[in-house]
Coordinates of C-alpha atoms in Angstrom, one line a residue:
X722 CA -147.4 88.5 -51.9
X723 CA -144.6 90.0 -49.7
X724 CA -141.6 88.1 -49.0
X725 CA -141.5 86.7 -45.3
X726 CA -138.6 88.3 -43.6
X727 CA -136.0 85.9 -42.8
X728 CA -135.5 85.2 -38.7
X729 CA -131.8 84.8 -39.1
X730 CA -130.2 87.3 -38.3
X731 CA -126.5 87.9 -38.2
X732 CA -124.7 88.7 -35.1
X733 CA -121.0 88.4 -36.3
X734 CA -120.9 92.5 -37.3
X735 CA -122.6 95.8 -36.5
X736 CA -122.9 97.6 -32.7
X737 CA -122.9 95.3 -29.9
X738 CA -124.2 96.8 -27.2
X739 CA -127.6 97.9 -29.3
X740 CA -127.3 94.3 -30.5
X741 CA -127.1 92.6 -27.3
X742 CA -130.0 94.9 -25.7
X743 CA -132.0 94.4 -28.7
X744 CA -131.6 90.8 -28.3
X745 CA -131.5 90.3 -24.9
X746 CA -134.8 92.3 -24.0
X747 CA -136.9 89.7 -25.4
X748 CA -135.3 87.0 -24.0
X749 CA -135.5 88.5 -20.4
X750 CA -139.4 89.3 -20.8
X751 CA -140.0 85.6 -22.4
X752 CA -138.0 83.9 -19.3
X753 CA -140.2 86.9 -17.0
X754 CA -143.5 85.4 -18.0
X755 CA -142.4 82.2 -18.7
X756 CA -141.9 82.1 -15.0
X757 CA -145.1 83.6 -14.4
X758 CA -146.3 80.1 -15.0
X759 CA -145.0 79.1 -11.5
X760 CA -145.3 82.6 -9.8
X761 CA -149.0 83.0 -10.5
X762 CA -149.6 79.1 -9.5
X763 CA -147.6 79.9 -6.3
X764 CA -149.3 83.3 -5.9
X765 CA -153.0 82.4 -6.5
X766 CA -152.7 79.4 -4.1
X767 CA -150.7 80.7 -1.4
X768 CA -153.4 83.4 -1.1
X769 CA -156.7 81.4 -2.0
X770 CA -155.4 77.8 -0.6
X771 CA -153.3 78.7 2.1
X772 CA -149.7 77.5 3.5
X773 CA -150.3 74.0 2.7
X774 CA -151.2 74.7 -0.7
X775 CA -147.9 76.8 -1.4
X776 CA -145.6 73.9 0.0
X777 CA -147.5 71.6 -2.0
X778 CA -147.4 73.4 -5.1
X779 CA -143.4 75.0 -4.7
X780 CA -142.6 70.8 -3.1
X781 CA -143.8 69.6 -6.6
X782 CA -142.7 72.7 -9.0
X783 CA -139.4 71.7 -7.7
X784 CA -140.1 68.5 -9.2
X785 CA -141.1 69.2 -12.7
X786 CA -138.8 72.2 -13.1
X787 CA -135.8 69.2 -12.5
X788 CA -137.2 67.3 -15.3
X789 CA -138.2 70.2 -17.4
X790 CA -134.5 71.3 -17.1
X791 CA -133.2 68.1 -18.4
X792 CA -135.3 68.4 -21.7
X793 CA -134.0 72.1 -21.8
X794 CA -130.8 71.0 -21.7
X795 CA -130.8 69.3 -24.8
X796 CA -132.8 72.0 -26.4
X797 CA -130.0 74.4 -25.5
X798 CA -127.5 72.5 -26.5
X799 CA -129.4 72.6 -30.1
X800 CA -129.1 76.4 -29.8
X801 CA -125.3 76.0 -29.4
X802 CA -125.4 74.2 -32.3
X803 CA -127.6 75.8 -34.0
X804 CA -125.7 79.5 -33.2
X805 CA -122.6 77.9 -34.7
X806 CA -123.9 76.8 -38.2
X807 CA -125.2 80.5 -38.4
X808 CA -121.6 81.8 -38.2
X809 CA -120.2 79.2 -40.0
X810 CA -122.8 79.6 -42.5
X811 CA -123.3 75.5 -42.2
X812 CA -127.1 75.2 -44.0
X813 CA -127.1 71.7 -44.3
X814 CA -125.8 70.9 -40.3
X815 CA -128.5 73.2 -39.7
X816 CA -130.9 71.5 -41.1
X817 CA -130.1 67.9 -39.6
X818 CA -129.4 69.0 -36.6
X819 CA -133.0 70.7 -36.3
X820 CA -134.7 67.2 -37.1
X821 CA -132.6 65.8 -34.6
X822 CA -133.3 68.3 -31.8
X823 CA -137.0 67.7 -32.1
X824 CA -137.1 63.9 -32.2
X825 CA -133.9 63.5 -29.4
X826 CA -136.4 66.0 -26.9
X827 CA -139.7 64.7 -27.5
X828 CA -138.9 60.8 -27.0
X829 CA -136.7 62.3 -23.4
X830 CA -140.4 64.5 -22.5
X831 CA -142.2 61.1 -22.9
X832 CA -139.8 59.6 -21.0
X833 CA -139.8 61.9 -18.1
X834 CA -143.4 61.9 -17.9
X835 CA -144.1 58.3 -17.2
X836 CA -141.7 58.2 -14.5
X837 CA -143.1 61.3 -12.7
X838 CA -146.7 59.9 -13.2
X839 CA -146.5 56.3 -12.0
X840 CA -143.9 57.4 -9.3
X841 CA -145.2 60.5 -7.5
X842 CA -146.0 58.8 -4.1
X843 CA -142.2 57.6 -3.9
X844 CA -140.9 60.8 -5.3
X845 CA -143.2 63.3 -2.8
X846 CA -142.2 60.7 0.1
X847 CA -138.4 61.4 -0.9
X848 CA -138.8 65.1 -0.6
X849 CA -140.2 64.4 3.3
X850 CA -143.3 66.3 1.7
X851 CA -145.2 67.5 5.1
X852 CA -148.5 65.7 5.2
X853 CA -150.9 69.1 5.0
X854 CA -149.0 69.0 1.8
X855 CA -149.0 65.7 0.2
X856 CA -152.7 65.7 -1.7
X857 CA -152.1 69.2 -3.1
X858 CA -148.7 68.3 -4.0
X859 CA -149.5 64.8 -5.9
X860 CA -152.2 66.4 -7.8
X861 CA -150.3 69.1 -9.2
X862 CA -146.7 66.8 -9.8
X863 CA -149.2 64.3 -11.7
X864 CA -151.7 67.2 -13.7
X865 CA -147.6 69.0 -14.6
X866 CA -146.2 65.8 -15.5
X867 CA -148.9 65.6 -19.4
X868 CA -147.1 69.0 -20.2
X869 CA -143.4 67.9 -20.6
X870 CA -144.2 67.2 -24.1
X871 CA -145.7 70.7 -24.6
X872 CA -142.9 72.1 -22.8
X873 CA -140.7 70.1 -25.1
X874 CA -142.3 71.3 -28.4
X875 CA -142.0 75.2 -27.1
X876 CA -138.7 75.1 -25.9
X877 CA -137.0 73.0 -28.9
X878 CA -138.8 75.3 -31.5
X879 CA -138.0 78.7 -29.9
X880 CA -134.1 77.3 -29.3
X881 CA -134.1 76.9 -32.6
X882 CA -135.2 80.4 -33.2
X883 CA -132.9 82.3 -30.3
X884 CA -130.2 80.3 -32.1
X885 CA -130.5 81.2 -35.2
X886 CA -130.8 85.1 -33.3
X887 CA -134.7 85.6 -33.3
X888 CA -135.7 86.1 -29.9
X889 CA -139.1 88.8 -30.6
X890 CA -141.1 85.7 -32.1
X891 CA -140.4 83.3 -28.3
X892 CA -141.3 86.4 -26.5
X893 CA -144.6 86.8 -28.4
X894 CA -145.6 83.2 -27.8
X895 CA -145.1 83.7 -24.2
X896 CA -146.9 86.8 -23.3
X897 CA -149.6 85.0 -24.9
X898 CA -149.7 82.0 -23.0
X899 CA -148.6 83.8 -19.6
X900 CA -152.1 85.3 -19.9
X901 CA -153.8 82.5 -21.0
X902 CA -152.4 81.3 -17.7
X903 CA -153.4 83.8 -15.8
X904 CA -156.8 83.9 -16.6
X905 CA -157.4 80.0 -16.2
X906 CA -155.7 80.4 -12.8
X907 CA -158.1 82.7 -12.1
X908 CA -161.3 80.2 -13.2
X909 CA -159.7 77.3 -11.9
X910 CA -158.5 78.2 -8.4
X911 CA -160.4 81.1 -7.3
X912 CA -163.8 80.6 -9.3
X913 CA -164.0 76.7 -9.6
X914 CA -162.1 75.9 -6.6
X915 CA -160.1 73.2 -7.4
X916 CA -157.0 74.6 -5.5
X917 CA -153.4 73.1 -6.5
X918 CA -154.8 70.9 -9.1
X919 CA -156.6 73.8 -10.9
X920 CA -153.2 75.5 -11.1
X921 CA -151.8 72.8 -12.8
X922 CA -154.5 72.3 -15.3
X923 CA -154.1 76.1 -16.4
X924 CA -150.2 75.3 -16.0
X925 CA -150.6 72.8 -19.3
X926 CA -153.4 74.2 -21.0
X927 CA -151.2 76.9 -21.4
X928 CA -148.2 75.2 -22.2
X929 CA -150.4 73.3 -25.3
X930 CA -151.2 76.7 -26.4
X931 CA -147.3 77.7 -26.5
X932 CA -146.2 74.6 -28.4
X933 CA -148.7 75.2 -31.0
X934 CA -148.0 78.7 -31.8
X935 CA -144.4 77.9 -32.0
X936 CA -144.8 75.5 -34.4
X937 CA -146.8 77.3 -36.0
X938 CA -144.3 80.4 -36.4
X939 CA -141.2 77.9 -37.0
X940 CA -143.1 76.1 -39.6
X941 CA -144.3 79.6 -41.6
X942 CA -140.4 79.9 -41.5
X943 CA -139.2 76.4 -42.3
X944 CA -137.5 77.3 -45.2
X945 CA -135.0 79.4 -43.8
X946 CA -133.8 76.1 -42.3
X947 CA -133.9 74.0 -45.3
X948 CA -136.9 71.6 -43.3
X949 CA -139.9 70.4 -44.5
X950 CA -141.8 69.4 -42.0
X951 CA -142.5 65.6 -43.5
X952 CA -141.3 62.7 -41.6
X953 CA -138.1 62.3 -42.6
X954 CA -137.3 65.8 -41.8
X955 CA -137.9 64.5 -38.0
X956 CA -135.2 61.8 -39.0
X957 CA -132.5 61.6 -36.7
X958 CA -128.8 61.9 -38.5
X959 CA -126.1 60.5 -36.9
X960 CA -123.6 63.1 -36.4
X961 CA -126.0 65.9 -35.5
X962 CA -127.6 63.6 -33.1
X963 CA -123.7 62.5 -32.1
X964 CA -122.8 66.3 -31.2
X965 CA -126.5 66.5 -30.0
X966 CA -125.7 64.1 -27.2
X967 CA -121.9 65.1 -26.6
X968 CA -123.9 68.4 -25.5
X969 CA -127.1 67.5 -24.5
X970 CA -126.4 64.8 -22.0
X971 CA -123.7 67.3 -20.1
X972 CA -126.6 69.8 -20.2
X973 CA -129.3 67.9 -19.2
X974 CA -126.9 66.7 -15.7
X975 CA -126.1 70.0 -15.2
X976 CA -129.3 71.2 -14.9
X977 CA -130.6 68.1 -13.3
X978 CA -127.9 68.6 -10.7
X979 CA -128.5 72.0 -10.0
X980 CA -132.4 70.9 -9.6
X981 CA -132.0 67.6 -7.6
X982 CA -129.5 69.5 -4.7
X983 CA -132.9 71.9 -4.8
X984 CA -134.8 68.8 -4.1
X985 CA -132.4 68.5 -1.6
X986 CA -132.9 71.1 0.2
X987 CA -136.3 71.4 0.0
X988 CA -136.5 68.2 1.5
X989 CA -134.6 69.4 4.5
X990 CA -136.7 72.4 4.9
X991 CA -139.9 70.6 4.6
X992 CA -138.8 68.8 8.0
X993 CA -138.8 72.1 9.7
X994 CA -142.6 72.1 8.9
X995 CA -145.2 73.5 6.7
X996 CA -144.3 77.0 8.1
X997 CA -140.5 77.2 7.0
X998 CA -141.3 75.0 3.5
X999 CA -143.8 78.1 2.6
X1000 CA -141.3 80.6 3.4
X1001 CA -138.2 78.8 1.0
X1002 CA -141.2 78.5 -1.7
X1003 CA -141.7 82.4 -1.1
X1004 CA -137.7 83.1 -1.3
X1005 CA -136.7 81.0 -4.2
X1006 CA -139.4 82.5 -6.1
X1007 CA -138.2 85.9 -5.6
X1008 CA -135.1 84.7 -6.3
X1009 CA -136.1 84.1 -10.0
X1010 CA -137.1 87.0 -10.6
X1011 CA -133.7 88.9 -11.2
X1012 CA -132.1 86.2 -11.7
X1013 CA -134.2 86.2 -15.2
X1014 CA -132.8 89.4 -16.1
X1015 CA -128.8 88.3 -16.0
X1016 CA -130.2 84.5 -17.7
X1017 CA -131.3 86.7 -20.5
X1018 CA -128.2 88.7 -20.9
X1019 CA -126.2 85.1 -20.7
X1020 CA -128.6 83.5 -23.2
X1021 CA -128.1 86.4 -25.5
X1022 CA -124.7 86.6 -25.1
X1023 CA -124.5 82.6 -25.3
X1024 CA -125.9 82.9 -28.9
X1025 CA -124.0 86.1 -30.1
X1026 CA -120.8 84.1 -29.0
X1027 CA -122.1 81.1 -30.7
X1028 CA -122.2 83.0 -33.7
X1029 CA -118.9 84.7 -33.4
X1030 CA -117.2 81.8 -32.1
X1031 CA -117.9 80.2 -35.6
X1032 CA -117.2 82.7 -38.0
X1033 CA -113.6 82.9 -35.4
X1034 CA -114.5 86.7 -34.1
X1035 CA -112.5 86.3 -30.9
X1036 CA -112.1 90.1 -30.3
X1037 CA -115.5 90.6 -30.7
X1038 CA -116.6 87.5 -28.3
X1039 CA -114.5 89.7 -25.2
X1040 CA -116.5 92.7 -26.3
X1041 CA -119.7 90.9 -26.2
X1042 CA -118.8 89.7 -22.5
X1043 CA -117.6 93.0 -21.1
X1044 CA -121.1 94.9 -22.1
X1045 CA -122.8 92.1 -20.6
X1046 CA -120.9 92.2 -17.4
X1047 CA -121.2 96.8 -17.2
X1048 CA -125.1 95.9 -17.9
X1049 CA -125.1 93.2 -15.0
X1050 CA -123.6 94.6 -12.3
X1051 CA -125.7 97.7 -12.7
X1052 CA -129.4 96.4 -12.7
X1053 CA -128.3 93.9 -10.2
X1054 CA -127.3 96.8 -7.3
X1055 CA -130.4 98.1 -8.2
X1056 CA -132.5 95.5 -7.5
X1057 CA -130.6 94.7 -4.1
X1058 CA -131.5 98.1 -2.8
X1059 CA -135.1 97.5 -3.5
X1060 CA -135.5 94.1 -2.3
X1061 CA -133.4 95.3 1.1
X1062 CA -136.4 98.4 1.1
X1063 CA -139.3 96.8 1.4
X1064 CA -138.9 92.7 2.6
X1065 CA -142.1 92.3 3.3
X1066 CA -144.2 94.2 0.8
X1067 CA -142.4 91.7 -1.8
X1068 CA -143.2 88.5 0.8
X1069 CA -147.0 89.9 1.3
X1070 CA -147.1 88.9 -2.8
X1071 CA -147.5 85.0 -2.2
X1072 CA -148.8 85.3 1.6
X1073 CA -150.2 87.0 4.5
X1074 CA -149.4 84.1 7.1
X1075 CA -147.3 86.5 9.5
X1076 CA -145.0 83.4 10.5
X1077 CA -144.1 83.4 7.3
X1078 CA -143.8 86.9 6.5
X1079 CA -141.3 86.8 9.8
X1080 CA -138.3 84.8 7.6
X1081 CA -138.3 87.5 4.7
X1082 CA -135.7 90.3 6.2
X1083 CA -133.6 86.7 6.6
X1084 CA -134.1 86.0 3.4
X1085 CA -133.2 89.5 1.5
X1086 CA -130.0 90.0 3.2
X1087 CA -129.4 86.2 2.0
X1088 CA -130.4 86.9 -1.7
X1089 CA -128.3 90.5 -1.6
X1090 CA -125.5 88.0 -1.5
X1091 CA -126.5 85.5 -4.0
X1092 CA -127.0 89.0 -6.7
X1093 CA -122.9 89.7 -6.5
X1094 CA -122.6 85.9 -8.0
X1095 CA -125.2 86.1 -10.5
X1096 CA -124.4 89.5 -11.9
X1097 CA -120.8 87.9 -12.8
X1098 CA -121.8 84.6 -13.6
X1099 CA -123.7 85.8 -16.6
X1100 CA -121.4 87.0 -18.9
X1101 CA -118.6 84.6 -18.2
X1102 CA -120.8 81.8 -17.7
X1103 CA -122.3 82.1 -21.2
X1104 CA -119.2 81.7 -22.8
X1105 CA -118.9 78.1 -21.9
X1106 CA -122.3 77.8 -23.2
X1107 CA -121.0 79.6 -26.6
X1108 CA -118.1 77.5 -27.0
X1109 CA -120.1 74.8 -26.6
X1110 CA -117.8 73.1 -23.6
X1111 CA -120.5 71.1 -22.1
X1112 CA -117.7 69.0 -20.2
X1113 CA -116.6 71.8 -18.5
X1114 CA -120.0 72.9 -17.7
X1115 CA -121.1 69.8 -16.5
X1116 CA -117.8 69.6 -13.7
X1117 CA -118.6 73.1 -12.4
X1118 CA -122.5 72.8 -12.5
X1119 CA -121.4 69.7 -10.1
X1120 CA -119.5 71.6 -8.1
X1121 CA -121.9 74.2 -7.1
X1122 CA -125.4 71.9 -7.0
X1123 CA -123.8 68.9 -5.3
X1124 CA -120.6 69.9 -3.5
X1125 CA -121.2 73.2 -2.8
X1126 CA -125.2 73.9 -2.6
X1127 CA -125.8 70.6 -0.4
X1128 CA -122.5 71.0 1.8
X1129 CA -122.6 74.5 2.8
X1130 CA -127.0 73.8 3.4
X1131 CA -125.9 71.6 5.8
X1132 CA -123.2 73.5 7.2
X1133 CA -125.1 76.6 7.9
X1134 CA -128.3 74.6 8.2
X1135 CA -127.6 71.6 10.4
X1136 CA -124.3 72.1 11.8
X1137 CA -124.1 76.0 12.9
X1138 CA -128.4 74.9 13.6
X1139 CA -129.6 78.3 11.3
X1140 CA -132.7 76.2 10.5
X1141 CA -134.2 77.3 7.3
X1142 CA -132.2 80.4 6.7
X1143 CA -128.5 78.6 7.1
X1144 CA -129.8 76.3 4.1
X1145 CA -131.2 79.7 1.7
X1146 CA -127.5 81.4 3.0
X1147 CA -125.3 77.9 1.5
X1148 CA -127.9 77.5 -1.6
X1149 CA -127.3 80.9 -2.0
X1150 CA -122.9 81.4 -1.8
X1151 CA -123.0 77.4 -3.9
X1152 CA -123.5 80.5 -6.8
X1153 CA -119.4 81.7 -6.6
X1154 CA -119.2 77.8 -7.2
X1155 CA -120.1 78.6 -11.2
X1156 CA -119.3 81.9 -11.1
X1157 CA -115.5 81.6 -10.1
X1158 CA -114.6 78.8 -12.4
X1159 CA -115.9 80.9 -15.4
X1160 CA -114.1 83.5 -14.8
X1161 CA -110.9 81.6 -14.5
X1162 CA -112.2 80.0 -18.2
X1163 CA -112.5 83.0 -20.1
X1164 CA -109.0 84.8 -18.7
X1165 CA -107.7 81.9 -19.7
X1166 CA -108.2 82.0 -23.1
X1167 CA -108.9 78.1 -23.6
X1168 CA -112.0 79.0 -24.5
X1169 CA -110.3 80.1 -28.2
X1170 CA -109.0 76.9 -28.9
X1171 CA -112.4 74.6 -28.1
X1172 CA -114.3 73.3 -31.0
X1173 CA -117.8 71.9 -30.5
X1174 CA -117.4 69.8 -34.1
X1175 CA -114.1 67.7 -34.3
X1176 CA -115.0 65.6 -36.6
X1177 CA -114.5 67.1 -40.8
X1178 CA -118.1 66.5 -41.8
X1179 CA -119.8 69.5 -43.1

């Protein structure tokens, strides 16, 4: 029998740009299609269910992407982790600290999903979800909510793998799924007519199906972790779960804060109307889509620091962020000049209402600006994450989803009355928020003396 290749792979020598292209490609088309879970639901039922449909379906998407980003937040900071003992060449932190990851993320999935499930009314009524909106939007925030566990099993396994510098295996698992997906939208919604709810059934079939091959790829691979797989693998050990926490927690606010000044927003926009809340839906999920491309260049990045921040490769950590940032700003002025070109042809995607299809110039010019923040936040951005400097993350995260996202929305939204564009414009500049801070980290250089594990335990 042939020996199974080992999915650790060392990014602490050899060419970096190949490396970080050959790396990051996978990463960008697993975040791609894993947002095609959304896109299709949004897509299908914007064109088969109509306007109320999409606000129902983007009001509620906002809401379990906000709790599916807290899990995620503690399954990244298990990457961190994870990265570190790689360069550090740590096999026993690694294996703890993957027992802890999965126990620590599965009890906070559980968690999340009884609160979404037995408080949906209260949480829709929050969001001043319009009324044409409100049964579509309950059905699919209740149907969503049985998944977080799914989502949690997927995302803490393939963490695990990205940190340990496998990223082929996630992107496998994904395309899989995506179509999956894709096809049950298709039976669901436009064969069986079940409209929103029907989206969110094929939304956690196909999650189900994710977490199972996952497993079923990390546990072929389980010894190059040291785990087993018995019950006291899933154990949880006090330091890992220690550092676990000290990152996860930070993470998991960070993301949650980012999401809830969403919420936010959305909220405000929903008052303009049915009309307006379908048109945000349509922007933001544009917005995602090249915003994939620079998250998968930071998430690279964030692990290939993570890596080199261990084994104490500074030089090569300003390397890695300098290719990332070339890479950035050029697929990023690319895509401006095509979503500036054709504004509507990429609106017409989700909807053919032509009130809606009237905010999408608006809404390019808006994103155009919102493309010079990302392409720079990427690279500087996932050196925090490298580091592991959660506390700093946290602060800055704070800064641009609460301060900065909600304050200029309501600036440009209420105050100078731009309606539904003024709160897309200060959602959008709340980006330099992040983006300026990490730059100031990195030139800095503080980011050399930051250890994720102060304590002496090995």
């Amino acid at each position: 029998m042939a020996e199974k290749k080992s999915v650790i792979v060392d990014y602490t020598q050899g060419n970096l740009f190949r490396q970080l292209m050959v790396f990051a490609v996978p990463f960008i088309l697993s975040a791609l299609l894993q947002n095609l879970y959304s896109l299709v639901d949004t897509m299908v039922v914007g064109q088969v269910v109509g306007s109320g449909g999409l606000s129902g379906v983007s009001t509620s998407g906002q809401i379990t992407g906000l709790m599916t980003n807290m899990v995620m937040g503690f399954s990244t900071a298990a990457q961190v982790m994870i990265s570190q003992y790689v360069g550090a060449k740590k096999p026993e932190n690694l294996r703890r600290t993957v027992g802890t990851a999965f126990t620590v993320t599965t009890l906070f999935a559980v968690v999340l999903m009884v609160v979404c499930i037995l408080f949906s009314n209260t949480i829709l009524g929050w969001m001043n979800t319009p009324p044409e909106a409100f049964r579509q939007a309950r059905q699919y925030l209740i149907i969503c909510s049985f998944g977080f566990v799914f989502v949690c099993g997927y995302n803490t396994a393939c963490a695990i793998l990205r940190g340990s510098g496998d990223s082929k295996r996630p992107f496998a698992i994904i395309a899989a799924t995506s179509i999956a997906n894709l096809v049950l939208d298709l039976v669901f919604v436009v064969g069986l007519r079940m409209e929103s709810a029907g989206a969110a059934l094929a939304t956690v079939i196909s999650q189900a199906v994710s977490m199972v091959l996952s497993m079923r790829i990390f546990y072929r691979h389980r010894e190059d972790f040291g785990f087993t797989f018995r019950l006291s693998s899933f154990k949880m050990d006090a330091h890992e779960l220690k550092l676990l926490v000290r990152q996860g927690v930070p993470l998991a606010l960070k993301s949650g804060s980012i999401s809830l000044s969403g919420l936010f927003i959305n909220s405000f926009i929903n008052s303009y109307g049915v009309t307006a809340s379908a048109a945000m839906a349509v922007g933001q999920k544009l917005q995602h889509i090249p915003n994939i491309v620079t998250s998968g260049f930071s998430s690279a990045g964030m692990a290939m620091i993570g890596q080199n921040v261990g084994a104490g490769n500074y030089d090569r950590v300003k390397r890695i962020v300098y290719i990332d940032l070339v890479i950035c700003l050029v697929l990023f002025g690319l895509v401006s000049v095509v979503f500036l070109a054709f504004p509507y042809g990429f609106f017409r995607l989700f909807t053919s209402d032509e009130a809606v299809l009237a905010y999408a110039p608006a809404f390019m010019k808006v994103m155009v600006v919102m493309f010079v923040a990302c392409a720079f936040m990427s690279p500087y951005y996932a050196v925090i994450n490298g580091v592991g400097n959660a506390d700093f993350n946290l602060i800055i995260s704070v800064l641009d989803g609460i301060v900065l996202r909600i304050g200029l929305g309501l600036l440009f939204g209420k105050v100078l009355d731009m309606g539904a564009v003024g709160f897309f414009l200060g959602s959008s500049l709340a980006a330099f928020g992040t983006t300026i801070p990490a730059m100031i980290y990195f030139y800095s250089g503080r980011w050399k003396t930051f250890r994720l594990d102060k304590s002496k335990k090995e």
